[in-house]
XYZ file of C-alpha atoms in Angstrom:
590
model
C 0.000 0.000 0.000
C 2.666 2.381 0.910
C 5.550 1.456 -1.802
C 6.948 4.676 -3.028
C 5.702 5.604 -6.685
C 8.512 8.575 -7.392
C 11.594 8.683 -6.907
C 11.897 10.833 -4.434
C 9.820 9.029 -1.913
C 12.480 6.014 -1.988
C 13.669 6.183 1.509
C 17.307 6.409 2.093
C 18.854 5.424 -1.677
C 19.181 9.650 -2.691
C 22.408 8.716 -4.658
C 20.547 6.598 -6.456
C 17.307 8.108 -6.861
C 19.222 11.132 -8.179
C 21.298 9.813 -11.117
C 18.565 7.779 -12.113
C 16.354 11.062 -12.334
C 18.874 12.847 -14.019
C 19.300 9.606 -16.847
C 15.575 10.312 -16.846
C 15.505 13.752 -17.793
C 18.193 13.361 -20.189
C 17.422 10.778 -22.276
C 20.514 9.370 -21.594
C 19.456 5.893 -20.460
C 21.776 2.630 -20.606
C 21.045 -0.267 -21.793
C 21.182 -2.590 -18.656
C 21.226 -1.819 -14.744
C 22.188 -3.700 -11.296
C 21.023 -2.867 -8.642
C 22.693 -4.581 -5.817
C 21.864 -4.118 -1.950
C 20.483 -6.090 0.883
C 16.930 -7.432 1.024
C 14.371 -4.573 0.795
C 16.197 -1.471 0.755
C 14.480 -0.680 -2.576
C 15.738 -2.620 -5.511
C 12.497 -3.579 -7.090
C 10.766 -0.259 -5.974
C 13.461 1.877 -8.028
C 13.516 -0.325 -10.577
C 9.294 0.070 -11.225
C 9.848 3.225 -10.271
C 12.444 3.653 -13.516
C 10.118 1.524 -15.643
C 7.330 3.886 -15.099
C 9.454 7.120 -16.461
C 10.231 5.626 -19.143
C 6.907 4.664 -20.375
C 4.846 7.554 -18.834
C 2.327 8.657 -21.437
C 2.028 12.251 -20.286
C 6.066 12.407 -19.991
C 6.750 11.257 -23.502
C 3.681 13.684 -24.631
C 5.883 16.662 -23.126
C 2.734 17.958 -20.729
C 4.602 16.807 -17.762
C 7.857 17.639 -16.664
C 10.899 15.922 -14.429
C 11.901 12.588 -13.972
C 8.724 11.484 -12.195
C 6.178 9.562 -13.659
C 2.603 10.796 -13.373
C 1.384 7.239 -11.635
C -2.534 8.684 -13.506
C -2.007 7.412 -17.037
C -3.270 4.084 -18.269
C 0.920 3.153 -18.743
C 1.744 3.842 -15.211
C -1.258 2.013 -13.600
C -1.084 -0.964 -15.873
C 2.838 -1.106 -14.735
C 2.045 -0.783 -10.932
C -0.530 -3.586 -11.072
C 1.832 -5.474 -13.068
C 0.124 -5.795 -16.345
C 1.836 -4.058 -18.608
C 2.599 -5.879 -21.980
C 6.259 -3.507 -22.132
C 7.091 -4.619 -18.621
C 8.473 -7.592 -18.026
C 9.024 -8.869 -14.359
C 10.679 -12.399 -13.868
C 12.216 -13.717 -11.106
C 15.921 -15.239 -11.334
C 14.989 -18.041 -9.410
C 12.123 -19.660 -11.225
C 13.014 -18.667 -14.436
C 17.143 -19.767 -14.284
C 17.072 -22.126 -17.497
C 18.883 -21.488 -20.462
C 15.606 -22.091 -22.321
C 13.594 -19.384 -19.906
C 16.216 -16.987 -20.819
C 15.654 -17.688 -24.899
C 11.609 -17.581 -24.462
C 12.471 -14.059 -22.963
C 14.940 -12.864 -25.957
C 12.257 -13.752 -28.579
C 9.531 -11.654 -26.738
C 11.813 -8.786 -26.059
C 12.729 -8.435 -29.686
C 9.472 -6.648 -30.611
C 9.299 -3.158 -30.055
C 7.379 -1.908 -27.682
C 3.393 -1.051 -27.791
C 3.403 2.311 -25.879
C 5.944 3.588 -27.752
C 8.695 3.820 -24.629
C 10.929 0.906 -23.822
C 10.622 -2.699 -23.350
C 12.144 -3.003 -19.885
C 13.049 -6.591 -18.334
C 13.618 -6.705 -14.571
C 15.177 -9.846 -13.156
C 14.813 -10.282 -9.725
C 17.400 -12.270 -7.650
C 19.222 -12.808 -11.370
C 22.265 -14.294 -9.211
C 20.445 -17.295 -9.637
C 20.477 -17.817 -13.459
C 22.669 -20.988 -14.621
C 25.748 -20.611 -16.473
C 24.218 -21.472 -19.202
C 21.302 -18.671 -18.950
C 23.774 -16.269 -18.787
C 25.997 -17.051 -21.287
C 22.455 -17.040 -23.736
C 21.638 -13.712 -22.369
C 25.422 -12.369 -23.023
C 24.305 -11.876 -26.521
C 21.417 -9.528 -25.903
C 23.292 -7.650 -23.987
C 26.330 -6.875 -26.909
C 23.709 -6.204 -29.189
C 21.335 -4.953 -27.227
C 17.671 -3.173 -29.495
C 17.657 0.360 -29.151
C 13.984 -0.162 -27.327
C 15.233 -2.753 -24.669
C 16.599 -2.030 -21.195
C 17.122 -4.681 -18.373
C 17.052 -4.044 -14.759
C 18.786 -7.133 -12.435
C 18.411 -6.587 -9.027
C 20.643 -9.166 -6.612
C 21.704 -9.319 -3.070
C 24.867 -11.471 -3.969
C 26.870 -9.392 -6.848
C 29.464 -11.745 -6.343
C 27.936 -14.558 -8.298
C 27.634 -12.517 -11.578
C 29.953 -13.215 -14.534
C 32.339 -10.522 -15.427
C 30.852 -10.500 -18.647
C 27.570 -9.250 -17.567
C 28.763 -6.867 -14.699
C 30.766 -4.997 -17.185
C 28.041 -4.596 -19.358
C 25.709 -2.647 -16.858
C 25.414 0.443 -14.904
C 26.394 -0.472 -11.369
C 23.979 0.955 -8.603
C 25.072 0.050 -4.685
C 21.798 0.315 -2.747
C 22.873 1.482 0.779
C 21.044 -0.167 4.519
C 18.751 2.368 5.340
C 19.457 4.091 8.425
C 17.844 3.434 11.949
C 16.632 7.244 12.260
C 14.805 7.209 8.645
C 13.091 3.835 8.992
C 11.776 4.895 12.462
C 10.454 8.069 10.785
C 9.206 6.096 7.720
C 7.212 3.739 10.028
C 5.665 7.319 12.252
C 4.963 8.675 8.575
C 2.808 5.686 7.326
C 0.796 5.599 10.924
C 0.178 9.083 10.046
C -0.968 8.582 6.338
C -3.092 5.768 7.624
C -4.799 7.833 9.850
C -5.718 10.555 7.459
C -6.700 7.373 5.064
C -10.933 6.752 5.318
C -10.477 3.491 5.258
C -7.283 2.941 6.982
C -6.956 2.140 10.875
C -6.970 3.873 13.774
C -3.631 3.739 15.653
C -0.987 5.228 17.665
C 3.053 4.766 17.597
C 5.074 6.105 19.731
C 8.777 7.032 18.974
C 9.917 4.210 21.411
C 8.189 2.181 19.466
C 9.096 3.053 16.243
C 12.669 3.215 17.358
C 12.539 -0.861 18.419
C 10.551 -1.604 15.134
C 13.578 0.149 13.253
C 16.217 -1.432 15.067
C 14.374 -4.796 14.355
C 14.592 -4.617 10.720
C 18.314 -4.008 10.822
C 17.617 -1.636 7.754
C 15.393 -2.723 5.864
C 12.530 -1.074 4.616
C 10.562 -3.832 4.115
C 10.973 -5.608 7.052
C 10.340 -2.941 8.890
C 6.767 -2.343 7.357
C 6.066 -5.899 8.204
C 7.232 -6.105 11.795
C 4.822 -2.880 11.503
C 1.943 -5.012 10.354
C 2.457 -7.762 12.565
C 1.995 -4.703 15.923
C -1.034 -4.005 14.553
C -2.252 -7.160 14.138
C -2.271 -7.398 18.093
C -5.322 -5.895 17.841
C -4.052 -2.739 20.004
C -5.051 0.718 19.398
C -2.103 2.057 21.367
C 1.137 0.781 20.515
C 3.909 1.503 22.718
C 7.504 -0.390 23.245
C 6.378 -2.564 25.564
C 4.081 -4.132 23.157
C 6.135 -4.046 20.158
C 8.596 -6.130 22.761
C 6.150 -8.328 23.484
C 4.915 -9.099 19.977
C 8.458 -9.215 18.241
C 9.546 -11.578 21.005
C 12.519 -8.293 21.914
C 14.148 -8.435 25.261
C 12.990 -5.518 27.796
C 15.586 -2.595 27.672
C 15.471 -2.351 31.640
C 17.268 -5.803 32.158
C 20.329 -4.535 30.430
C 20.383 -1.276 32.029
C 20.136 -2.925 35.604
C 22.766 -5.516 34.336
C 25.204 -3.028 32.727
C 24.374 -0.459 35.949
C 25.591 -3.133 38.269
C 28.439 -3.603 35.763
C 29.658 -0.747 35.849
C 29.934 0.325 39.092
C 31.726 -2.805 39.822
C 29.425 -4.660 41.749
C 29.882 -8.282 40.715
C 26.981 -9.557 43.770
C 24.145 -6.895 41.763
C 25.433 -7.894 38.199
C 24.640 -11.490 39.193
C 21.356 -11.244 41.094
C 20.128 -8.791 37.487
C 21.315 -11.589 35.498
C 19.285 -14.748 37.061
C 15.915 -11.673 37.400
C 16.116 -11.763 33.910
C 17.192 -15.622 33.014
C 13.907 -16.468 35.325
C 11.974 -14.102 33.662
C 12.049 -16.367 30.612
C 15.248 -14.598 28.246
C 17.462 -17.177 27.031
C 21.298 -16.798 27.676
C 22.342 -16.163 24.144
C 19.705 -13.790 23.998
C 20.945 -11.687 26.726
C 24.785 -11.934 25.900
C 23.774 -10.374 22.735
C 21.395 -7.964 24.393
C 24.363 -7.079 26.360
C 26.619 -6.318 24.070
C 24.639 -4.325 21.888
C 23.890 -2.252 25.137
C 27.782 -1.997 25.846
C 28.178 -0.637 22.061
C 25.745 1.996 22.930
C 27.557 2.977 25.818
C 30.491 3.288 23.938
C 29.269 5.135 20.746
C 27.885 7.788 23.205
C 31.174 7.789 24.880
C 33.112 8.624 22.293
C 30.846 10.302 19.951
C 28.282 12.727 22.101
C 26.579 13.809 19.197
C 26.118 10.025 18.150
C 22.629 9.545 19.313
C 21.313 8.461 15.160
C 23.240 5.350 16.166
C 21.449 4.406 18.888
C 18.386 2.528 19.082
C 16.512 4.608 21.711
C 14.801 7.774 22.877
C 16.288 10.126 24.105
C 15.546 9.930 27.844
C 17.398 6.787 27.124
C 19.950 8.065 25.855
C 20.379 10.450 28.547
C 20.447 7.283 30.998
C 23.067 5.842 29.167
C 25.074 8.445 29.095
C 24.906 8.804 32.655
C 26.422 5.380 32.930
C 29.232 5.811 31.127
C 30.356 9.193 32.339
C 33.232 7.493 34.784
C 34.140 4.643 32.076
C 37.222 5.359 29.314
C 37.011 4.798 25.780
C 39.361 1.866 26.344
C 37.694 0.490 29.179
C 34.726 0.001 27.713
C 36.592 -1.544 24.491
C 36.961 -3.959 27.001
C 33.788 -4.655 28.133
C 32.279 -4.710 24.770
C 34.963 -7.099 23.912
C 34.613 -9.343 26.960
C 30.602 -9.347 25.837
C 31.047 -10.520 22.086
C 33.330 -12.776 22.874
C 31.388 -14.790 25.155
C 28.520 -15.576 22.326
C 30.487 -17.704 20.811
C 30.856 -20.775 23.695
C 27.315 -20.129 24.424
C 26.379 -21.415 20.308
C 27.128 -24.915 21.599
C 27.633 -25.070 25.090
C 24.857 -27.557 27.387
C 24.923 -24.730 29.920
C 25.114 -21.245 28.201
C 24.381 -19.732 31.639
C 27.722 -20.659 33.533
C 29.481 -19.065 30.448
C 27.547 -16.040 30.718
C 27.795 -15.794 34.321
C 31.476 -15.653 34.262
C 31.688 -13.311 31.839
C 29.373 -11.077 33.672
C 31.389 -10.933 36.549
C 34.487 -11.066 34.786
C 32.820 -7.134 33.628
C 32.165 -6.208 36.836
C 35.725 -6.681 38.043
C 37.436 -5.404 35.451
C 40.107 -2.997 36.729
C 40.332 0.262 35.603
C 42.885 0.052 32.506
C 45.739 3.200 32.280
C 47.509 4.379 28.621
C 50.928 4.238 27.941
C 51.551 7.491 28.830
C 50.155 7.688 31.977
C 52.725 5.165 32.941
C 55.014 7.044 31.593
C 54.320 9.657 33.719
C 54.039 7.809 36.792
C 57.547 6.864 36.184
C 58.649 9.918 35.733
C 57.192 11.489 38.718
C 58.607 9.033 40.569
C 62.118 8.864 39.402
C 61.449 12.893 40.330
C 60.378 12.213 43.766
C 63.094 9.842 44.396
C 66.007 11.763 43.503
C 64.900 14.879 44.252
C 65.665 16.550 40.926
C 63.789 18.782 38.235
C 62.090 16.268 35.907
C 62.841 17.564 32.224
C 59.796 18.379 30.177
C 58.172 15.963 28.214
C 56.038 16.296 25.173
C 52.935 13.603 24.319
C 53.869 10.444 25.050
C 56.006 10.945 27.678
C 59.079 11.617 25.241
C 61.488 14.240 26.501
C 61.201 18.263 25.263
C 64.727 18.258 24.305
C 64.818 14.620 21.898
C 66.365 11.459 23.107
C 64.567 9.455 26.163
C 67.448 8.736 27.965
C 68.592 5.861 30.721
C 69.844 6.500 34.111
C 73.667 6.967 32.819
C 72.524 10.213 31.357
C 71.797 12.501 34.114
C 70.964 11.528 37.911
C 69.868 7.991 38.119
C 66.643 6.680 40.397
C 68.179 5.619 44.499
C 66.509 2.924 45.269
C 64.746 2.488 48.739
C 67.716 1.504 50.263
C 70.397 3.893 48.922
C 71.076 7.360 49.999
C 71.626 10.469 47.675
C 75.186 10.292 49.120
C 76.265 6.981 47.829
C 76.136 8.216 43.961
C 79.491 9.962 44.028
C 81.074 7.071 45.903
C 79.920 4.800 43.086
C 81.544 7.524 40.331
C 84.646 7.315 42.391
C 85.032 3.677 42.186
C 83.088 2.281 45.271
C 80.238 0.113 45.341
C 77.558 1.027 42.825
C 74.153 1.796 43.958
C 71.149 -1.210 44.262
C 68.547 -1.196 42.144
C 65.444 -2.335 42.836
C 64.025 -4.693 41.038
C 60.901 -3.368 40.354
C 61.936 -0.378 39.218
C 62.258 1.050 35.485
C 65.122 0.206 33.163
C 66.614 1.688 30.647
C 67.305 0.530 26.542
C 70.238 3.051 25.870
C 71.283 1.873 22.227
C 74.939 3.849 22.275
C 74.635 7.313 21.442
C 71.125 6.452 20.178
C 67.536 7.188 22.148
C 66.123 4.768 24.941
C 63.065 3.657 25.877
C 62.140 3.450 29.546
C 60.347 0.409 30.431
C 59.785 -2.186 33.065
C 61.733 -4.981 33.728
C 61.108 -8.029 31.756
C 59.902 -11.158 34.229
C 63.033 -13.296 34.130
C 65.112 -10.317 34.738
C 63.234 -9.238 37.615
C 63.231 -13.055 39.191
C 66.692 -13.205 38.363
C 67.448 -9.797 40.333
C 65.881 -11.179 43.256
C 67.204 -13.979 43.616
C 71.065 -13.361 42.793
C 72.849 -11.552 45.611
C 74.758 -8.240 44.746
C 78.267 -8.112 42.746
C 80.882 -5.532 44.584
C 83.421 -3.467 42.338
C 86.032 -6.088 42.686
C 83.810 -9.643 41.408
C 82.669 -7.073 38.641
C 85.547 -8.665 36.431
C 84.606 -12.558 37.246
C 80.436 -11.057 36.689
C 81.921 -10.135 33.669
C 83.240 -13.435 32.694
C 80.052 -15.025 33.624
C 77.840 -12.977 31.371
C 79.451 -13.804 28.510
C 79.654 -17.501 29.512
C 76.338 -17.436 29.362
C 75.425 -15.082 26.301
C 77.595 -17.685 24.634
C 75.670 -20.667 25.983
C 72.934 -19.105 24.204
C 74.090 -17.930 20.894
C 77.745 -18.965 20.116
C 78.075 -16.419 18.233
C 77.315 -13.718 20.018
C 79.696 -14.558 23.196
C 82.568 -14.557 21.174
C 81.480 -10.784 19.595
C 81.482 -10.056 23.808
C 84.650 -11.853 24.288
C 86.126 -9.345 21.876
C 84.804 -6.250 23.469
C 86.535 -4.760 26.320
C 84.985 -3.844 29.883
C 85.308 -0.563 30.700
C 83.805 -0.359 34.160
C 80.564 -0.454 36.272
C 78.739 2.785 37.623
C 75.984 4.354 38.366
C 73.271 1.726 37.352
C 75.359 0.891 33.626
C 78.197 -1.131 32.124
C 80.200 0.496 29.778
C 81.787 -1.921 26.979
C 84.412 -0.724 24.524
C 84.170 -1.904 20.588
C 84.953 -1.204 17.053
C 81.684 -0.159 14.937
C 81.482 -3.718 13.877
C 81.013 -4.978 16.987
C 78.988 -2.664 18.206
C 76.681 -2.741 15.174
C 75.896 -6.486 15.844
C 75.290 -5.970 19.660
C 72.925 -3.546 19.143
C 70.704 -6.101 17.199
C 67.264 -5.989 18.919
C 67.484 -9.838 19.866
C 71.237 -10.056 20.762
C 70.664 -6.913 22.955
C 67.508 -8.531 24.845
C 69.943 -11.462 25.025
C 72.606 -9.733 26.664
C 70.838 -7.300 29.187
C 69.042 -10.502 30.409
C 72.482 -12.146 31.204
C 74.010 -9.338 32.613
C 71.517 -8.922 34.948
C 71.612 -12.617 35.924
C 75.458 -12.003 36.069
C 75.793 -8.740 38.289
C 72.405 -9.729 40.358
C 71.175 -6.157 39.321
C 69.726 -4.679 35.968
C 72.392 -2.932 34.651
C 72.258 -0.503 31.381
C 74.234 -1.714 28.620
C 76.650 1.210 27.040
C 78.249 0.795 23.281
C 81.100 3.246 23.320
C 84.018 3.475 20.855
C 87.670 3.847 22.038
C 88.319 7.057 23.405
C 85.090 7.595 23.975
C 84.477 8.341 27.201
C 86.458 5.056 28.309
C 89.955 3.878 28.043
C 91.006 2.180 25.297
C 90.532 -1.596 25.747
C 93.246 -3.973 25.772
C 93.958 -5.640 22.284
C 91.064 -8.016 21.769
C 91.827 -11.020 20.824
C 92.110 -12.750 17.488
C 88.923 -14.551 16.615
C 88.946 -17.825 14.281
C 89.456 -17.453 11.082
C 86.138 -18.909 10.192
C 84.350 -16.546 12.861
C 86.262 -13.650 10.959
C 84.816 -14.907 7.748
C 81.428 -15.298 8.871
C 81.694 -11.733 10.413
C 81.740 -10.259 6.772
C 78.910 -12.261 5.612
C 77.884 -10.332 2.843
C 74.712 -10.978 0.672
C 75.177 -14.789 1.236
C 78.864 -14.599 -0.013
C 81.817 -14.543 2.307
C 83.906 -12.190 1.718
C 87.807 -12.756 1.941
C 89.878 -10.599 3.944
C 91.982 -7.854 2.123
C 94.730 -5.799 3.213
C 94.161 -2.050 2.149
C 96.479 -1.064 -0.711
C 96.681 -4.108 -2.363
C 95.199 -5.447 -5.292
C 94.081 -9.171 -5.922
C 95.738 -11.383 -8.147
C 94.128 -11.469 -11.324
C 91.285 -8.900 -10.268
């Protein structure tokens, strides 16, 4: 009764409707069409809609004007009840034969009676055989100057190539949840001006649920519509389109996600059986839930996001209200922790002990911190612990002036145990400072910027359980870090065994290397490696400093001579090893 007749009363499609109008009122029509979009977002509609422009009597007269058709003439009437001799409706499904599709050539051939255009629409056309389409490619090289064909399909996919590049390409959008709920308040209103129509009321709750429902379509939504009324109610409100539509009641999951979020896992529980006795399934209310969380979080990040949302506005309010103390991320989390939990509950014997968990699982979530609020922590602390002036930091926690440096740049963190006094002693060759193990370390890559970060696990274990080194072990330390470096990548010991140690100070050891050496160290995975046995080695974390000689250490003693194979294997070069060759000399023959 209420299927749009122009094309400017298709609801939602207004990229369509208006290139098709323009085609229209240009003359400039192609040959074939697809129209592709989910189930009744207007397909069909546009495409009778089309058919009826084209063979409007009064438009191809000239006494009206525009792209509309007049929907009074005996073309346009015959065409909306569907029995027009020019318009041709099939449906892909029924008709999918090779010989359905050569019946329809032969009657298409003729030109048409009314003096517009033959037009073919082919619902569902997805479904047509191979062989169908291959006797339909023809037409459609060739096509008469009279014909035009219409598919409509929900699955584009399935189409040949060769027919999809021989149409006009139309994407019919999902309509959205605020213009189906006014679509549905607009047809209660026509049918009460109607003489013969019913006598009704909608409210905007209502409409709102019977939108959301239809998840965009049109069509759907008009029959969810039909099936309210049916109820035999005058008034229809949300609680009877609930009831009807079998829809869960909104107050369960705003009791369930109150309790939720104010972290009270006892209320979240006792709301969760109210409604499981109530008669809502499990699966019902995990996905209930989660749509509820998703509202909380489009209205959390997006205040003016309210055309998202399923509800009226003193809902809305409410659920903004609830998620005034919750972050972005946090309820990421929640939302996550929801959606994830439908999936066990698909083929689980008891849905509800999945469900429950997750529900308190929600309500004892922690509050979750970024990056650089940790970042900042840190810092204040380091500031509070040495009682210096904190350099400025831009976003991110990143230092004003460039390079995020360890403790060997500047005044490093005391620990609990370690007065401000005992830093100079260290400096002067006494016994470094402790560091506690749960404190921050610092990366430092050489001259390069550092990242400050917590201690991996195994280093902090190790740190606690390994006692202290003093300044005079730090040479047989020493010896046992590379030991065990080399116990765990051959390689890489003997690159350490080649390196000198300058010293140990102030919360860093300081090695001394050529470039080469230095360049391999540095290797993400060699220096995890390494700081991990050092730490094991010295009982501490200590910061591991690249320097070159004379630079800022003493030259290291000669180191000594590797293999000659290890040498070799050091120049590995593009998968070729490269021989050794003195500067200044040339190679025979090269």
């Amino acid at each position: 009764k209420y299927r749009p007749q122009v094309f400017t009363d298709v609801v939602g499609q207004d990229h369509v409707s208006r290139v098709l109008a323009r085609a229209v009122e240009s003359g400039r029509i192609a040959h074939a069409f697809l129209f592709t979009g989910a189930r009744g977002v207007g397909k069909t509609t546009s495409a009778r809609i089309l058919a009826k422009s084209l063979n409007c009597r009064e438009r191809l007269s000239g006494e009206r004007k525009g792209p509309d058709p007049c929907n009074r003439c005996t073309s346009c009437l015959e065409i909306t009840s569907g029995a027009a001799l020019d318009v041709t409706e099939i449906d892909g499904a029924s008709n999918r034969g090779i010989a359905d599709v050569q019946a329809l050539r032969e009657r298409v051939r003729f030109t048409p009676t009314g003096g517009g255009y033959r037009v073919v629409i082919i619902d569902e056309v997805h479904q047509l055989s191979n062989d169908a389409f291959a006797a339909l490619l023809k037409t459609l090289e060739e096509p008469p100057p009279h014909l035009v064909f219409v598919f409509a399909t929900t699955d584009p996919q399935k189409l040949p190539d060769t027919i999809r590049s021989r149409t006009q390409r139309f994407d019919f959008a999902r309509v959205p949840l605020r213009k189906v709920a006014d679509r549905v308040l607009a047809i209660t209103e026509r049918e009460k001006a109607d003489p013969e129509g019913l006598r009704f009321t909608l409210t905007e709750d209502a409409a709102l649920l019977i939108a959301h429902k239809s998840e965009g379509s049109m069509r759907d939504a008009v029959s969810a519509l039909d099936q309210v009324i049916s109820a035999g109610e005058s008034a229809i409100d949300a609680e009877l389109v609930r009831r009807v539509l079998g829809l869960a009641d909104r107050e369960v999951f705003f009791a369930l996600a109150g309790a939720i979020v104010t972290r009270d896992a006892k209320s979240a529980l006792a709301a969760l059986h109210q409604a499981f006795d109530k008669g809502l399934d499990a699966r019902e209310l995990a996905e209930g839930l989660a749509e509820h969380v998703r509202h909380l979080l489009i209205l959390k990040v997006d205040s003016e996001g309210a055309d998202l949302v399923a509800a009226s506005r003193e809902e809305i309010a409410r659920m903004r209200a609830q998620a005034a103390d919750w972050s972005e991320g946090d309820l990421l989390r929640l939302l996550r922790i929801a959606s994830d939990v439908q999936w066990p509950l698909r083929e689980s014997p008891q849905p509800l002990i999945h469900l429950e968990a997750a529900v308190v699982q929600m309500a004892t979530l922690e509050r979750g911190e970024t990056l650089a609020e940790l970042i900042g922590r840190l810092e204040a602390l380091e500031q509070r612990m040495s009682g210096g002036t904190a350099a400025p930091t831009t976003r991110g926690g990143v230092p004003a002036g460039g390079t995020l440096r360890g403790p060997s740049s500047g005044s490093a963190p005391q620990s609990e145990g370690t007065s401000r006094g005992s830093a100079p002693q260290a400096a002067a060759g006494g016994s470094p400072p402790r560091r506690s193990s749960g404190g921050p370390v610092a990366f430092a890559v050489g001259e390069s910027a550092a990242i400050a970060a917590p201690a991996p696990d195994s280093i902090g274990t190790a740190i606690a359980e390994a006692s202290p080194e003093t300044e005079g072990d730090a040479g047989e330390a020493w010896k046992r870090a590379i030991e065990a470096v080399g116990r765990r990548k051959r390689m890489l010991g003997a690159f350490f065994e080649a390196c000198a140690l300058a010293g140990v100070s102030d919360g860093r050891i300081v090695l001394v290397m050529d470039d080469l050496h230095r360049a391999v160290i540095e290797e993400k995975e060699n220096r995890a490696i390494a700081t991990e046995e050092i730490a094991k080695a010295f009982g501490r974390a200590l910061v591991l400093e690249c320097v070159a000689p004379g630079e800022g250490a003493a030259a290291p003693a000669r180191a000594p001579d590797l293999h000659p194979m290890i040498e070799k294997a050091i120049r590995w070069f593009e998968g070729d090893i490269i021989e050794r060759r003195d500067r200044g000399t040339e190679r025979k023959g090269g």
